[in-house]
Amino acid sequence: MDLRLHNTLTREKQVFSPQNPQRVTMYVCGPTVYSYAHIGNARPPVAFDVLFRLLRAKYGESHVLYASNITDVDDKIIAAAAETGRPVGEITALYERIYNEDLAALGVIEPNLRPHATEHIGGMIEIIQTLVDKGHAYPAKDGVLFDVPSMADYGKLSGRNRDDMIAGARVEVDAGKKDPADFALWKAAKPSEPKEARWDSPWGEGRPGWHIECSAMAKAVLGETIDIHAGGLDLIFPHHENEIAQSECAHGKPMANYWLHNGFLSMDSEKMSKSLGNVKLINDLLKHYDGETMRFALMSAHYRQPLDWTEALLNQSKATLDRLYNALRRMDVEADDVDAPKGVMAALCDDLNTPLALAELSALATEANKAEAPEWPKLKGRMLAAGRLLGLLQQDPEAYARGDAGDAKRIDALVQQRIDARKAKDFAAADQIRKALADEGIEIMDGPQGSTWRRV
Ligand code: AMP
Ligand code: ZN
């Protein structure tokens, strides 16, 4: 079955054909780690985690190399360090850990490679030097700038005209630009900036620009031409446009063959973003919702479409997951080891159509709910295989039915209180706890091994 992906570069859905099916490469731009990530930031890692899983299913687990970086040097990090008086490295280590924990709760498989910008400064300097030598970059007062007019096909990814480009470019280094569209490759250190955020270079002490980081890391860990490069829609310009400019002018070959971009997550139809202040942090949401519910919600829209984040979406996602897990729970048998159903595979192979794949999964549950026992092993196997491909349904159905981890802890504590009350022969208190839990739909089961509970 062909995999078709929408390529931003060609503006069409194309059959995916890797350079080497034994080594399929994918790079997704990762976070700048200076504070908590919001649920909009989770959209690229979740969407492209589905792609990672699909590629592994198609080409074999050991034949797919997925890299996603950590940006651990940046203006915002330096500002956070200055504000809190804590060392840069402490801030980046803390928020990287939280980021990884948040993503793990959303069922995201760890990428094979997690390059850190600060580990690749040498590679960045090398590319900048090549660009200077080839006449694509020049030293200026505040660092080194990329010479945009030196690249004939600059702008091919975003298709922007020059005026838009100039208006849209982040004004990073204004002094000494030969052309208003030129952008920073190397930024000279300012006296106020900390030691840990400056490195020696042929152009004096400083630090890399954001775009060169990805050019250098992608090259170092995956190679000069990668198969898939992905990120959020807002990265098309200027970030990815500039990555292309740097890498292609330095290496003389395409940086990536397929460019994929996810749409925005919004709240009340406005892009969720820190600057607008309308963000829901993953870390906070996890206190109220199961990570799997949030993953399901993120997958409920096609990755290129906008998705509005609402409580109704989360409730709907939870209700659907409850139904899927109930179907699994009813089939109280060992599942057959089978491949993911064709319908689910076909949906994902059509530019990662997750809403259709989820509909297929729901249809499987409907079929399972009607099926007689002899069919259960096969149907349960299919549901679980589809779940593996989508990163869903991997919890034990009984544990799932007992509720999320936080709630389970509270219930465990009440069950323990009841045991203690019975030991103390305070049967009235014990009965009261049993009744209160029963009102919540929780049944306590007393057995020789002690007491357990389940939702009924
Ligand atoms: P940032 O921290 O803004 O650099 O974003 C990190 C990643 O999250 C990038 O790939 C962005 O494109 C993506 N991103 C940020 N906000 C949103 C959003 N509201 N919806 C979808 N993706 C987003
Ligand atoms: Zn990048």
PDB file of C-alpha atoms in Angstrom, residues 23-309:
ATOM      1  CA  ARG A  23      17.262   3.891   6.378  1.00  0.00           C
ATOM      2  CA  VAL A  24      14.242   6.159   6.276  1.00  0.00           C
ATOM      3  CA  THR A  25      15.012   9.519   7.885  1.00  0.00           C
ATOM      4  CA  MET A  26      12.740  12.061   9.519  1.00  0.00           C
ATOM      5  CA  TYR A  27      13.475  15.273  11.414  1.00  0.00           C
ATOM      6  CA  VAL A  28      10.925  17.263  13.408  1.00  0.00           C
ATOM      7  CA  CYS A  29      11.843  20.634  14.884  1.00  0.00           C
ATOM      8  CA  GLY A  30      11.714  20.354  18.646  1.00  0.00           C
ATOM      9  CA  PRO A  31      11.026  22.766  21.467  1.00  0.00           C
ATOM     10  CA  THR A  32      12.964  25.630  22.955  1.00  0.00           C
ATOM     11  CA  VAL A  33      13.145  24.555  26.596  1.00  0.00           C
ATOM     12  CA  TYR A  34      12.594  27.545  28.843  1.00  0.00           C
ATOM     13  CA  SER A  35       9.114  26.906  30.267  1.00  0.00           C
ATOM     14  CA  TYR A  36       6.194  24.463  30.200  1.00  0.00           C
ATOM     15  CA  ALA A  37       4.889  23.353  26.805  1.00  0.00           C
ATOM     16  CA  HIS A  38       1.247  23.988  25.899  1.00  0.00           C
ATOM     17  CA  ILE A  39      -1.033  21.503  24.206  1.00  0.00           C
ATOM     18  CA  GLY A  40      -0.566  23.293  20.843  1.00  0.00           C
ATOM     19  CA  ASN A  41       3.126  22.437  21.085  1.00  0.00           C
ATOM     20  CA  ALA A  42       2.112  18.782  21.391  1.00  0.00           C
ATOM     21  CA  ARG A  43       0.392  18.753  18.034  1.00  0.00           C
ATOM     22  CA  PRO A  44       3.561  18.266  15.929  1.00  0.00           C
ATOM     23  CA  PRO A  45       5.078  15.546  18.161  1.00  0.00           C
ATOM     24  CA  VAL A  46       1.777  13.633  18.312  1.00  0.00           C
ATOM     25  CA  ALA A  47       0.964  13.992  14.591  1.00  0.00           C
ATOM     26  CA  PHE A  48       4.460  12.946  13.544  1.00  0.00           C
ATOM     27  CA  ASP A  49       4.553  10.184  16.151  1.00  0.00           C
ATOM     28  CA  VAL A  50       1.714   8.633  14.142  1.00  0.00           C
ATOM     29  CA  LEU A  51       3.890   8.994  11.039  1.00  0.00           C
ATOM     30  CA  PHE A  52       6.867   7.461  12.885  1.00  0.00           C
ATOM     31  CA  ARG A  53       4.713   4.476  13.913  1.00  0.00           C
ATOM     32  CA  LEU A  54       3.395   4.090  10.370  1.00  0.00           C
ATOM     33  CA  LEU A  55       6.892   4.249   8.840  1.00  0.00           C
ATOM     34  CA  ARG A  56       8.100   1.637  11.339  1.00  0.00           C
ATOM     35  CA  ALA A  57       5.186  -0.615  10.406  1.00  0.00           C
ATOM     36  CA  LYS A  58       5.957  -0.221   6.686  1.00  0.00           C
ATOM     37  CA  TYR A  59       9.757  -0.300   6.611  1.00  0.00           C
ATOM     38  CA  GLY A  60      10.582  -2.177   9.821  1.00  0.00           C
ATOM     39  CA  GLU A  61      11.376  -0.762  13.212  1.00  0.00           C
ATOM     40  CA  SER A  62      15.132  -0.754  12.760  1.00  0.00           C
ATOM     41  CA  HIS A  63      14.942   0.954   9.363  1.00  0.00           C
ATOM     42  CA  VAL A  64      13.479   4.266  10.471  1.00  0.00           C
ATOM     43  CA  LEU A  65      15.606   6.996  12.039  1.00  0.00           C
ATOM     44  CA  TYR A  66      13.662   9.784  13.675  1.00  0.00           C
ATOM     45  CA  ALA A  67      15.450  12.820  15.097  1.00  0.00           C
ATOM     46  CA  SER A  68      13.888  15.689  16.988  1.00  0.00           C
ATOM     47  CA  ASN A  69      16.073  18.338  18.531  1.00  0.00           C
ATOM     48  CA  ILE A  70      16.112  20.298  21.746  1.00  0.00           C
ATOM     49  CA  THR A  71      16.903  23.995  21.377  1.00  0.00           C
ATOM     50  CA  ASP A  72      18.853  24.714  24.533  1.00  0.00           C
ATOM     51  CA  VAL A  73      20.369  28.074  23.595  1.00  0.00           C
ATOM     52  CA  ASP A  74      18.124  30.984  22.704  1.00  0.00           C
ATOM     53  CA  ASP A  75      17.152  34.546  23.677  1.00  0.00           C
ATOM     54  CA  LYS A  76      14.176  33.305  25.695  1.00  0.00           C
ATOM     55  CA  ILE A  77      16.332  30.879  27.662  1.00  0.00           C
ATOM     56  CA  ILE A  78      18.867  33.589  28.432  1.00  0.00           C
ATOM     57  CA  ALA A  79      16.008  35.860  29.536  1.00  0.00           C
ATOM     58  CA  ALA A  80      14.557  33.123  31.775  1.00  0.00           C
ATOM     59  CA  ALA A  81      17.996  32.592  33.357  1.00  0.00           C
ATOM     60  CA  ALA A  82      18.417  36.318  33.975  1.00  0.00           C
ATOM     61  CA  GLU A  83      14.913  36.589  35.464  1.00  0.00           C
ATOM     62  CA  THR A  84      15.235  33.669  37.845  1.00  0.00           C
ATOM     63  CA  GLY A  85      18.945  33.970  38.607  1.00  0.00           C
ATOM     64  CA  ARG A  86      19.383  30.284  37.777  1.00  0.00           C
ATOM     65  CA  PRO A  87      22.039  28.874  35.443  1.00  0.00           C
ATOM     66  CA  VAL A  88      20.994  28.334  31.813  1.00  0.00           C
ATOM     67  CA  GLY A  89      21.802  24.613  32.022  1.00  0.00           C
ATOM     68  CA  GLU A  90      19.538  24.128  35.023  1.00  0.00           C
ATOM     69  CA  ILE A  91      16.588  25.744  33.279  1.00  0.00           C
ATOM     70  CA  THR A  92      17.016  23.800  30.054  1.00  0.00           C
ATOM     71  CA  ALA A  93      17.516  20.457  31.870  1.00  0.00           C
ATOM     72  CA  LEU A  94      14.373  21.021  33.955  1.00  0.00           C
ATOM     73  CA  TYR A  95      12.081  21.938  31.068  1.00  0.00           C
ATOM     74  CA  GLU A  96      13.495  19.260  28.800  1.00  0.00           C
ATOM     75  CA  ARG A  97      12.662  16.659  31.444  1.00  0.00           C
ATOM     76  CA  ILE A  98       9.130  18.025  31.847  1.00  0.00           C
ATOM     77  CA  TYR A  99       8.680  18.112  28.068  1.00  0.00           C
ATOM     78  CA  ASN A 100       9.704  14.469  27.743  1.00  0.00           C
ATOM     79  CA  GLU A 101       7.403  13.437  30.589  1.00  0.00           C
ATOM     80  CA  ASP A 102       4.497  15.354  29.058  1.00  0.00           C
ATOM     81  CA  LEU A 103       5.012  13.701  25.681  1.00  0.00           C
ATOM     82  CA  ALA A 104       5.360  10.250  27.236  1.00  0.00           C
ATOM     83  CA  ALA A 105       1.971  10.792  28.920  1.00  0.00           C
ATOM     84  CA  LEU A 106       0.564  11.525  25.457  1.00  0.00           C
ATOM     85  CA  GLY A 107       1.821   8.162  24.214  1.00  0.00           C
ATOM     86  CA  VAL A 108       4.611   9.636  22.088  1.00  0.00           C
ATOM     87  CA  ILE A 109       7.447   7.191  21.369  1.00  0.00           C
ATOM     88  CA  GLU A 110      10.845   8.715  22.020  1.00  0.00           C
ATOM     89  CA  PRO A 111      12.602   9.682  18.790  1.00  0.00           C
ATOM     90  CA  ASN A 112      15.747   7.655  18.061  1.00  0.00           C
ATOM     91  CA  LEU A 113      17.860  10.789  18.280  1.00  0.00           C
ATOM     92  CA  ARG A 114      17.517  13.872  20.480  1.00  0.00           C
ATOM     93  CA  PRO A 115      20.317  16.238  19.418  1.00  0.00           C
ATOM     94  CA  HIS A 116      20.874  19.306  21.592  1.00  0.00           C
ATOM     95  CA  ALA A 117      21.874  22.558  19.936  1.00  0.00           C
ATOM     96  CA  THR A 118      24.705  23.147  22.419  1.00  0.00           C
ATOM     97  CA  GLU A 119      26.308  19.819  21.409  1.00  0.00           C
ATOM     98  CA  HIS A 120      26.532  20.847  17.759  1.00  0.00           C
ATOM     99  CA  ILE A 121      28.034  24.330  17.847  1.00  0.00           C
ATOM    100  CA  GLY A 122      31.113  23.087  15.933  1.00  0.00           C
ATOM    101  CA  GLY A 123      28.936  21.771  13.106  1.00  0.00           C
ATOM    102  CA  MET A 124      27.095  25.079  12.943  1.00  0.00           C
ATOM    103  CA  ILE A 125      30.329  27.048  12.682  1.00  0.00           C
ATOM    104  CA  GLU A 126      31.459  24.713   9.897  1.00  0.00           C
ATOM    105  CA  ILE A 127      28.323  25.346   7.817  1.00  0.00           C
ATOM    106  CA  ILE A 128      28.548  29.102   8.397  1.00  0.00           C
ATOM    107  CA  GLN A 129      32.191  29.044   7.281  1.00  0.00           C
ATOM    108  CA  THR A 130      31.246  27.146   4.113  1.00  0.00           C
ATOM    109  CA  LEU A 131      28.523  29.707   3.397  1.00  0.00           C
ATOM    110  CA  VAL A 132      30.962  32.595   3.892  1.00  0.00           C
ATOM    111  CA  ASP A 133      33.520  30.870   1.634  1.00  0.00           C
ATOM    112  CA  LYS A 134      30.925  30.312  -1.082  1.00  0.00           C
ATOM    113  CA  GLY A 135      29.714  33.910  -0.974  1.00  0.00           C
ATOM    114  CA  HIS A 136      26.317  33.125   0.604  1.00  0.00           C
ATOM    115  CA  ALA A 137      27.087  34.799   3.940  1.00  0.00           C
ATOM    116  CA  TYR A 138      29.040  37.754   5.229  1.00  0.00           C
ATOM    117  CA  PRO A 139      30.293  38.977   8.592  1.00  0.00           C
ATOM    118  CA  ALA A 140      28.553  42.120   9.858  1.00  0.00           C
ATOM    119  CA  LYS A 141      28.689  44.254  12.977  1.00  0.00           C
ATOM    120  CA  ASP A 142      26.547  41.966  15.143  1.00  0.00           C
ATOM    121  CA  GLY A 143      27.542  38.594  13.735  1.00  0.00           C
ATOM    122  CA  VAL A 144      27.289  36.764  10.444  1.00  0.00           C
ATOM    123  CA  LEU A 145      24.360  37.176   8.067  1.00  0.00           C
ATOM    124  CA  PHE A 146      22.980  35.000   5.300  1.00  0.00           C
ATOM    125  CA  ASP A 147      22.931  36.836   1.988  1.00  0.00           C
ATOM    126  CA  VAL A 148      19.395  36.130   0.759  1.00  0.00           C
ATOM    127  CA  PRO A 149      19.753  37.578  -2.775  1.00  0.00           C
ATOM    128  CA  SER A 150      22.697  35.196  -3.321  1.00  0.00           C
ATOM    129  CA  MET A 151      20.269  32.266  -3.524  1.00  0.00           C
ATOM    130  CA  ALA A 152      18.276  32.221  -6.752  1.00  0.00           C
ATOM    131  CA  ASP A 153      15.401  30.073  -5.511  1.00  0.00           C
ATOM    132  CA  TYR A 154      15.106  31.490  -1.992  1.00  0.00           C
ATOM    133  CA  GLY A 155      11.442  31.410  -0.954  1.00  0.00           C
ATOM    134  CA  LYS A 156      10.490  28.220  -2.792  1.00  0.00           C
ATOM    135  CA  LEU A 157       8.978  26.532   0.268  1.00  0.00           C
ATOM    136  CA  SER A 158       6.702  29.316   1.436  1.00  0.00           C
ATOM    137  CA  GLY A 159       6.136  30.829  -1.999  1.00  0.00           C
ATOM    138  CA  ARG A 160       6.230  34.268  -0.426  1.00  0.00           C
ATOM    139  CA  ASN A 161       7.051  37.328  -2.447  1.00  0.00           C
ATOM    140  CA  ARG A 162       9.875  39.580  -1.360  1.00  0.00           C
ATOM    141  CA  ASP A 163       7.750  42.203   0.373  1.00  0.00           C
ATOM    142  CA  ASP A 164       5.992  39.578   2.490  1.00  0.00           C
ATOM    143  CA  MET A 165       9.312  38.005   3.331  1.00  0.00           C
ATOM    144  CA  ILE A 166      10.785  41.215   4.570  1.00  0.00           C
ATOM    145  CA  ALA A 167       7.665  42.007   6.590  1.00  0.00           C
ATOM    146  CA  GLY A 168       7.578  38.490   8.042  1.00  0.00           C
ATOM    147  CA  ALA A 169      11.258  38.049   8.848  1.00  0.00           C
ATOM    148  CA  ARG A 170      12.169  38.291  12.500  1.00  0.00           C
ATOM    149  CA  VAL A 171      14.386  41.312  12.904  1.00  0.00           C
ATOM    150  CA  GLU A 172      17.303  39.564  14.510  1.00  0.00           C
ATOM    151  CA  VAL A 173      20.346  41.542  13.570  1.00  0.00           C
ATOM    152  CA  ASP A 174      19.462  44.873  12.072  1.00  0.00           C
ATOM    153  CA  ALA A 175      22.851  46.474  11.887  1.00  0.00           C
ATOM    154  CA  GLY A 176      24.795  46.019   8.710  1.00  0.00           C
ATOM    155  CA  LYS A 177      22.257  44.066   6.669  1.00  0.00           C
ATOM    156  CA  LYS A 178      23.001  44.276   2.949  1.00  0.00           C
ATOM    157  CA  ASP A 179      19.422  43.310   2.207  1.00  0.00           C
ATOM    158  CA  PRO A 180      16.408  43.612   4.542  1.00  0.00           C
ATOM    159  CA  ALA A 181      15.634  39.882   4.104  1.00  0.00           C
ATOM    160  CA  ASP A 182      19.107  38.757   5.263  1.00  0.00           C
ATOM    161  CA  PHE A 183      19.042  36.791   8.493  1.00  0.00           C
ATOM    162  CA  ALA A 184      21.461  35.912  11.300  1.00  0.00           C
ATOM    163  CA  LEU A 185      23.617  32.805  11.217  1.00  0.00           C
ATOM    164  CA  TRP A 186      25.833  33.837  14.105  1.00  0.00           C
ATOM    165  CA  LYS A 187      25.026  36.413  16.783  1.00  0.00           C
ATOM    166  CA  ALA A 188      27.828  38.267  18.516  1.00  0.00           C
ATOM    167  CA  ALA A 189      27.658  37.967  22.309  1.00  0.00           C
ATOM    168  CA  LYS A 190      26.351  40.967  24.216  1.00  0.00           C
ATOM    169  CA  PRO A 191      28.242  41.934  27.380  1.00  0.00           C
ATOM    170  CA  SER A 192      25.205  41.114  29.553  1.00  0.00           C
ATOM    171  CA  GLU A 193      24.875  37.558  28.255  1.00  0.00           C
ATOM    172  CA  PRO A 194      26.055  34.646  30.412  1.00  0.00           C
ATOM    173  CA  LYS A 195      29.204  32.618  29.839  1.00  0.00           C
ATOM    174  CA  GLU A 196      27.287  29.397  29.197  1.00  0.00           C
ATOM    175  CA  ALA A 197      25.558  31.000  26.209  1.00  0.00           C
ATOM    176  CA  ARG A 198      28.652  32.072  24.282  1.00  0.00           C
ATOM    177  CA  TRP A 199      31.168  30.179  22.177  1.00  0.00           C
ATOM    178  CA  ASP A 200      34.355  31.086  20.320  1.00  0.00           C
ATOM    179  CA  SER A 201      34.127  31.350  16.561  1.00  0.00           C
ATOM    180  CA  PRO A 202      36.127  32.806  13.664  1.00  0.00           C
ATOM    181  CA  TRP A 203      33.811  35.834  14.021  1.00  0.00           C
ATOM    182  CA  GLY A 204      34.323  36.333  17.724  1.00  0.00           C
ATOM    183  CA  GLU A 205      32.409  35.115  20.771  1.00  0.00           C
ATOM    184  CA  GLY A 206      28.732  34.538  20.217  1.00  0.00           C
ATOM    185  CA  ARG A 207      26.026  31.988  19.636  1.00  0.00           C
ATOM    186  CA  PRO A 208      24.225  30.503  16.664  1.00  0.00           C
ATOM    187  CA  GLY A 209      21.014  31.783  15.131  1.00  0.00           C
ATOM    188  CA  TRP A 210      17.998  29.511  15.563  1.00  0.00           C
ATOM    189  CA  HIS A 211      17.777  28.359  11.934  1.00  0.00           C
ATOM    190  CA  ILE A 212      21.398  27.206  11.614  1.00  0.00           C
ATOM    191  CA  GLU A 213      20.908  24.943  14.627  1.00  0.00           C
ATOM    192  CA  CYS A 214      18.512  22.670  12.735  1.00  0.00           C
ATOM    193  CA  SER A 215      20.614  22.710   9.549  1.00  0.00           C
ATOM    194  CA  ALA A 216      23.614  21.494  11.544  1.00  0.00           C
ATOM    195  CA  MET A 217      21.782  18.973  13.723  1.00  0.00           C
ATOM    196  CA  ALA A 218      19.847  17.412  10.833  1.00  0.00           C
ATOM    197  CA  LYS A 219      23.099  17.035   8.898  1.00  0.00           C
ATOM    198  CA  ALA A 220      25.045  15.641  11.847  1.00  0.00           C
ATOM    199  CA  VAL A 221      22.547  13.011  12.930  1.00  0.00           C
ATOM    200  CA  LEU A 222      20.717  12.126   9.693  1.00  0.00           C
ATOM    201  CA  GLY A 223      22.718  13.416   6.701  1.00  0.00           C
ATOM    202  CA  GLU A 224      22.746  16.184   4.107  1.00  0.00           C
ATOM    203  CA  THR A 225      19.500  15.116   2.450  1.00  0.00           C
ATOM    204  CA  ILE A 226      16.782  13.690   4.648  1.00  0.00           C
ATOM    205  CA  ASP A 227      13.520  12.102   3.583  1.00  0.00           C
ATOM    206  CA  ILE A 228      11.021  13.975   5.750  1.00  0.00           C
ATOM    207  CA  HIS A 229      11.296  17.275   7.570  1.00  0.00           C
ATOM    208  CA  ALA A 230       8.304  18.400   9.611  1.00  0.00           C
ATOM    209  CA  GLY A 231       6.953  20.928  12.067  1.00  0.00           C
ATOM    210  CA  GLY A 232       4.105  23.341  12.671  1.00  0.00           C
ATOM    211  CA  LEU A 233       2.680  25.598   9.981  1.00  0.00           C
ATOM    212  CA  ASP A 234       4.318  28.659  11.552  1.00  0.00           C
ATOM    213  CA  LEU A 235       7.753  27.182  10.864  1.00  0.00           C
ATOM    214  CA  ILE A 236       7.375  27.257   7.061  1.00  0.00           C
ATOM    215  CA  PHE A 237       8.516  30.862   7.109  1.00  0.00           C
ATOM    216  CA  PRO A 238      11.040  31.910   8.136  1.00  0.00           C
ATOM    217  CA  HIS A 239      12.457  28.872   9.953  1.00  0.00           C
ATOM    218  CA  HIS A 240      12.238  26.156   7.325  1.00  0.00           C
ATOM    219  CA  GLU A 241      12.777  28.533   4.434  1.00  0.00           C
ATOM    220  CA  ASN A 242      16.034  29.584   6.083  1.00  0.00           C
ATOM    221  CA  GLU A 243      17.062  26.029   6.954  1.00  0.00           C
ATOM    222  CA  ILE A 244      16.697  25.229   3.233  1.00  0.00           C
ATOM    223  CA  ALA A 245      18.729  28.299   2.268  1.00  0.00           C
ATOM    224  CA  GLN A 246      21.589  27.420   4.624  1.00  0.00           C
ATOM    225  CA  SER A 247      21.735  23.673   3.976  1.00  0.00           C
ATOM    226  CA  GLU A 248      21.218  23.789   0.227  1.00  0.00           C
ATOM    227  CA  CYS A 249      23.676  26.610  -0.399  1.00  0.00           C
ATOM    228  CA  ALA A 250      26.271  24.852   1.770  1.00  0.00           C
ATOM    229  CA  HIS A 251      25.769  21.306   0.485  1.00  0.00           C
ATOM    230  CA  GLY A 252      24.497  21.804  -3.055  1.00  0.00           C
ATOM    231  CA  LYS A 253      21.702  19.268  -2.629  1.00  0.00           C
ATOM    232  CA  PRO A 254      18.117  19.223  -1.325  1.00  0.00           C
ATOM    233  CA  MET A 255      17.846  19.422   2.444  1.00  0.00           C
ATOM    234  CA  ALA A 256      14.704  17.266   2.548  1.00  0.00           C
ATOM    235  CA  ASN A 257      12.510  15.625  -0.052  1.00  0.00           C
ATOM    236  CA  TYR A 258       9.184  15.902   1.795  1.00  0.00           C
ATOM    237  CA  TRP A 259       8.178  18.862   3.958  1.00  0.00           C
ATOM    238  CA  LEU A 260       5.187  18.296   6.241  1.00  0.00           C
ATOM    239  CA  HIS A 261       3.398  20.911   8.324  1.00  0.00           C
ATOM    240  CA  ASN A 262       0.635  20.585  10.886  1.00  0.00           C
ATOM    241  CA  GLY A 263      -2.171  23.101  11.320  1.00  0.00           C
ATOM    242  CA  PHE A 264      -2.781  25.105  14.455  1.00  0.00           C
ATOM    243  CA  LEU A 265      -4.510  24.154  17.606  1.00  0.00           C
ATOM    244  CA  SER A 266      -6.790  27.009  18.584  1.00  0.00           C
ATOM    245  CA  MET A 267      -8.944  28.171  21.473  1.00  0.00           C
ATOM    246  CA  ASP A 268     -12.103  30.044  20.535  1.00  0.00           C
ATOM    247  CA  SER A 269     -10.760  30.033  16.980  1.00  0.00           C
ATOM    248  CA  GLU A 270      -7.543  31.838  17.887  1.00  0.00           C
ATOM    249  CA  LYS A 271      -4.143  30.158  17.611  1.00  0.00           C
ATOM    250  CA  MET A 272      -3.029  28.874  20.988  1.00  0.00           C
ATOM    251  CA  SER A 273       0.179  30.738  21.723  1.00  0.00           C
ATOM    252  CA  LYS A 274       2.112  32.082  24.637  1.00  0.00           C
ATOM    253  CA  SER A 275       2.151  35.577  23.199  1.00  0.00           C
ATOM    254  CA  LEU A 276      -1.666  35.658  23.102  1.00  0.00           C
ATOM    255  CA  GLY A 277      -1.837  34.183  26.601  1.00  0.00           C
ATOM    256  CA  ASN A 278      -4.539  31.656  25.645  1.00  0.00           C
ATOM    257  CA  VAL A 279      -2.592  28.515  26.439  1.00  0.00           C
ATOM    258  CA  LYS A 280      -3.415  25.296  28.256  1.00  0.00           C
ATOM    259  CA  LEU A 281      -0.258  23.667  29.549  1.00  0.00           C
ATOM    260  CA  ILE A 282       0.067  19.921  28.948  1.00  0.00           C
ATOM    261  CA  ASN A 283       1.245  19.569  32.527  1.00  0.00           C
ATOM    262  CA  ASP A 284      -1.924  21.177  33.925  1.00  0.00           C
ATOM    263  CA  LEU A 285      -4.276  19.317  31.604  1.00  0.00           C
ATOM    264  CA  LEU A 286      -2.740  16.019  32.743  1.00  0.00           C
ATOM    265  CA  LYS A 287      -4.037  16.727  36.248  1.00  0.00           C
ATOM    266  CA  HIS A 288      -7.591  16.544  34.921  1.00  0.00           C
ATOM    267  CA  TYR A 289      -7.466  14.291  31.894  1.00  0.00           C
ATOM    268  CA  ASP A 290      -5.801  11.043  31.000  1.00  0.00           C
ATOM    269  CA  GLY A 291      -2.955  11.575  28.506  1.00  0.00           C
ATOM    270  CA  GLU A 292      -4.611   9.081  26.192  1.00  0.00           C
ATOM    271  CA  THR A 293      -7.801  11.177  26.109  1.00  0.00           C
ATOM    272  CA  MET A 294      -5.698  14.183  25.103  1.00  0.00           C
ATOM    273  CA  ARG A 295      -3.906  12.191  22.418  1.00  0.00           C
ATOM    274  CA  PHE A 296      -7.244  10.994  21.066  1.00  0.00           C
ATOM    275  CA  ALA A 297      -8.504  14.588  20.991  1.00  0.00           C
ATOM    276  CA  LEU A 298      -5.393  15.718  19.084  1.00  0.00           C
ATOM    277  CA  MET A 299      -5.869  12.921  16.574  1.00  0.00           C
ATOM    278  CA  SER A 300      -9.554  13.626  16.046  1.00  0.00           C
ATOM    279  CA  ALA A 301      -8.798  16.176  13.325  1.00  0.00           C
ATOM    280  CA  HIS A 302      -6.567  15.702  10.289  1.00  0.00           C
ATOM    281  CA  TYR A 303      -3.111  17.048  11.150  1.00  0.00           C
ATOM    282  CA  ARG A 304      -3.208  19.747   8.455  1.00  0.00           C
ATOM    283  CA  GLN A 305      -6.573  21.082   9.571  1.00  0.00           C
ATOM    284  CA  PRO A 306      -7.106  23.542  12.414  1.00  0.00           C
ATOM    285  CA  LEU A 307      -8.405  22.020  15.640  1.00  0.00           C
ATOM    286  CA  ASP A 308     -10.279  23.940  18.301  1.00  0.00           C
ATOM    287  CA  TRP A 309      -9.406  22.758  21.831  1.00  0.00           C
TER     288      TRP A 309
END
